Coordinates of C-alpha atoms in Angstrom, one line a residue:
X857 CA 129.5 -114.3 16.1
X858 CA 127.4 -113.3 13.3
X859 CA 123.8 -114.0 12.1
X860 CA 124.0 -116.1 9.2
X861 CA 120.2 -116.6 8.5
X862 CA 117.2 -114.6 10.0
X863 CA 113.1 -115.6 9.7
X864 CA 109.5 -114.9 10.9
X865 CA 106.7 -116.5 10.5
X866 CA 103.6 -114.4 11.1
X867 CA 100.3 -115.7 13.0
X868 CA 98.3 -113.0 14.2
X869 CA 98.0 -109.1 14.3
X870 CA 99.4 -106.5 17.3
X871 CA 97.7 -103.0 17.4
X872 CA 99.8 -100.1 18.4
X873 CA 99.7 -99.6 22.8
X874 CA 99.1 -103.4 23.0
X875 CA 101.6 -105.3 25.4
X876 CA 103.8 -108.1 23.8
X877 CA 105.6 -110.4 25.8
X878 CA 108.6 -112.1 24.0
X879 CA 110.2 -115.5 25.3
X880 CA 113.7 -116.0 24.1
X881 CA 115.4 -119.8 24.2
X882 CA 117.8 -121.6 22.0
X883 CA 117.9 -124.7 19.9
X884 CA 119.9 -126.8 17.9
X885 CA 123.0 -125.7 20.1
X886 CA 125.9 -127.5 18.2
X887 CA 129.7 -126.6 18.6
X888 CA 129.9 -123.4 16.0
X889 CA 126.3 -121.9 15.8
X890 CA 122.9 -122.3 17.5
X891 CA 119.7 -121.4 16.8
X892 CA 117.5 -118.2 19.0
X893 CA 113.8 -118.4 19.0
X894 CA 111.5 -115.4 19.6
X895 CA 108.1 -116.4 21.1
X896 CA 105.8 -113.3 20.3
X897 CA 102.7 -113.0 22.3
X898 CA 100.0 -110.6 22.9
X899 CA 99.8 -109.7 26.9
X900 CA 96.3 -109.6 27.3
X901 CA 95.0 -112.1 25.0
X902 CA 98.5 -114.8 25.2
X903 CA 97.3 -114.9 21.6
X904 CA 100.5 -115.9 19.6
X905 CA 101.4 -112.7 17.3
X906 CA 104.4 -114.7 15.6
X907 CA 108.1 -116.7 16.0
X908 CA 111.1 -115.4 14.8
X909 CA 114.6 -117.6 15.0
X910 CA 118.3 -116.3 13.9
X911 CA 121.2 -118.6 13.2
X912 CA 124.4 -117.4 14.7
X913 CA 127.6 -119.0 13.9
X914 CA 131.1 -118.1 15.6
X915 CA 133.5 -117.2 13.3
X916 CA 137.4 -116.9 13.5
X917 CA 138.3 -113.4 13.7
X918 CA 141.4 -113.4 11.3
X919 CA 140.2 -116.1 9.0
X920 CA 136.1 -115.8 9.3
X921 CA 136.4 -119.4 8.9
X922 CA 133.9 -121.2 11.9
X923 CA 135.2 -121.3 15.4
X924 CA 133.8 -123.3 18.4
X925 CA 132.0 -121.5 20.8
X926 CA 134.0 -120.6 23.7
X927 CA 133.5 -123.0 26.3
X928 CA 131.8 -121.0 29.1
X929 CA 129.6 -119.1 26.5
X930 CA 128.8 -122.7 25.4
X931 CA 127.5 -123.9 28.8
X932 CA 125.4 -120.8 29.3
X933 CA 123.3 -121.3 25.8
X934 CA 123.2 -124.9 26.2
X935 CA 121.2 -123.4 29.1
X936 CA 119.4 -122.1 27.1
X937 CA 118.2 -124.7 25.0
X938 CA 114.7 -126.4 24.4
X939 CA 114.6 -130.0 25.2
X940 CA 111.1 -131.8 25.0
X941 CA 109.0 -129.0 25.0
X942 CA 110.9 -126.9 27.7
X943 CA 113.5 -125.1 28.2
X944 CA 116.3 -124.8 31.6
X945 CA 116.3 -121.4 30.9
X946 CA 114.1 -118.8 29.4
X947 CA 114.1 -115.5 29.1
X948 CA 110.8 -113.4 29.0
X949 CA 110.4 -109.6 28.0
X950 CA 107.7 -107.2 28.6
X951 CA 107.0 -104.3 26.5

């Protein structure tokens, strides 16, 4: 799996000590690559600082040509995924 294409977009500042919260989900799952999206938030405030998303793709390990995601791996971002404005899963992080 590698990261094929990487962006953030910037909305607001953070100050050093503040508390960021980051929620993690996935889009666009498709057979080779998906999308990950980075939520960043300030604590206090739940002012939006910024979103990030990455683009991974599975490669072949011999070839590096695209690969399908393995099945069970598949399941578990499809989990993942945001479907009308939610997500099944999420994953939130506190720093």
């Amino acid at each position: 799996m590698v990261t094929i294409k990487a962006e953030y977009e910037y909305y607001n500042d953070a100050k050093f000590g503040d508390e960021i919260s980051i929620i993690i989900y996935t889009e666009n799952v498709r057979r080779v690559s998906f999308d990950v999206i980075f939520e960043f938030y300030n604590k206090a405030s739940n002012n939006k600082l910024g979103l990030g998303k990455q683009t991974l793709v599975f490669l072949q390990r011999e070839s590096t040509r695209p690969a399908f995601i393995p099945n069970e791996l598949f399941y578990e971002i499809k989990l993942g995924e945001k479907k009308n404005g939610t997500a099944d899963a999420r994953t939130t992080i506190h720093s």
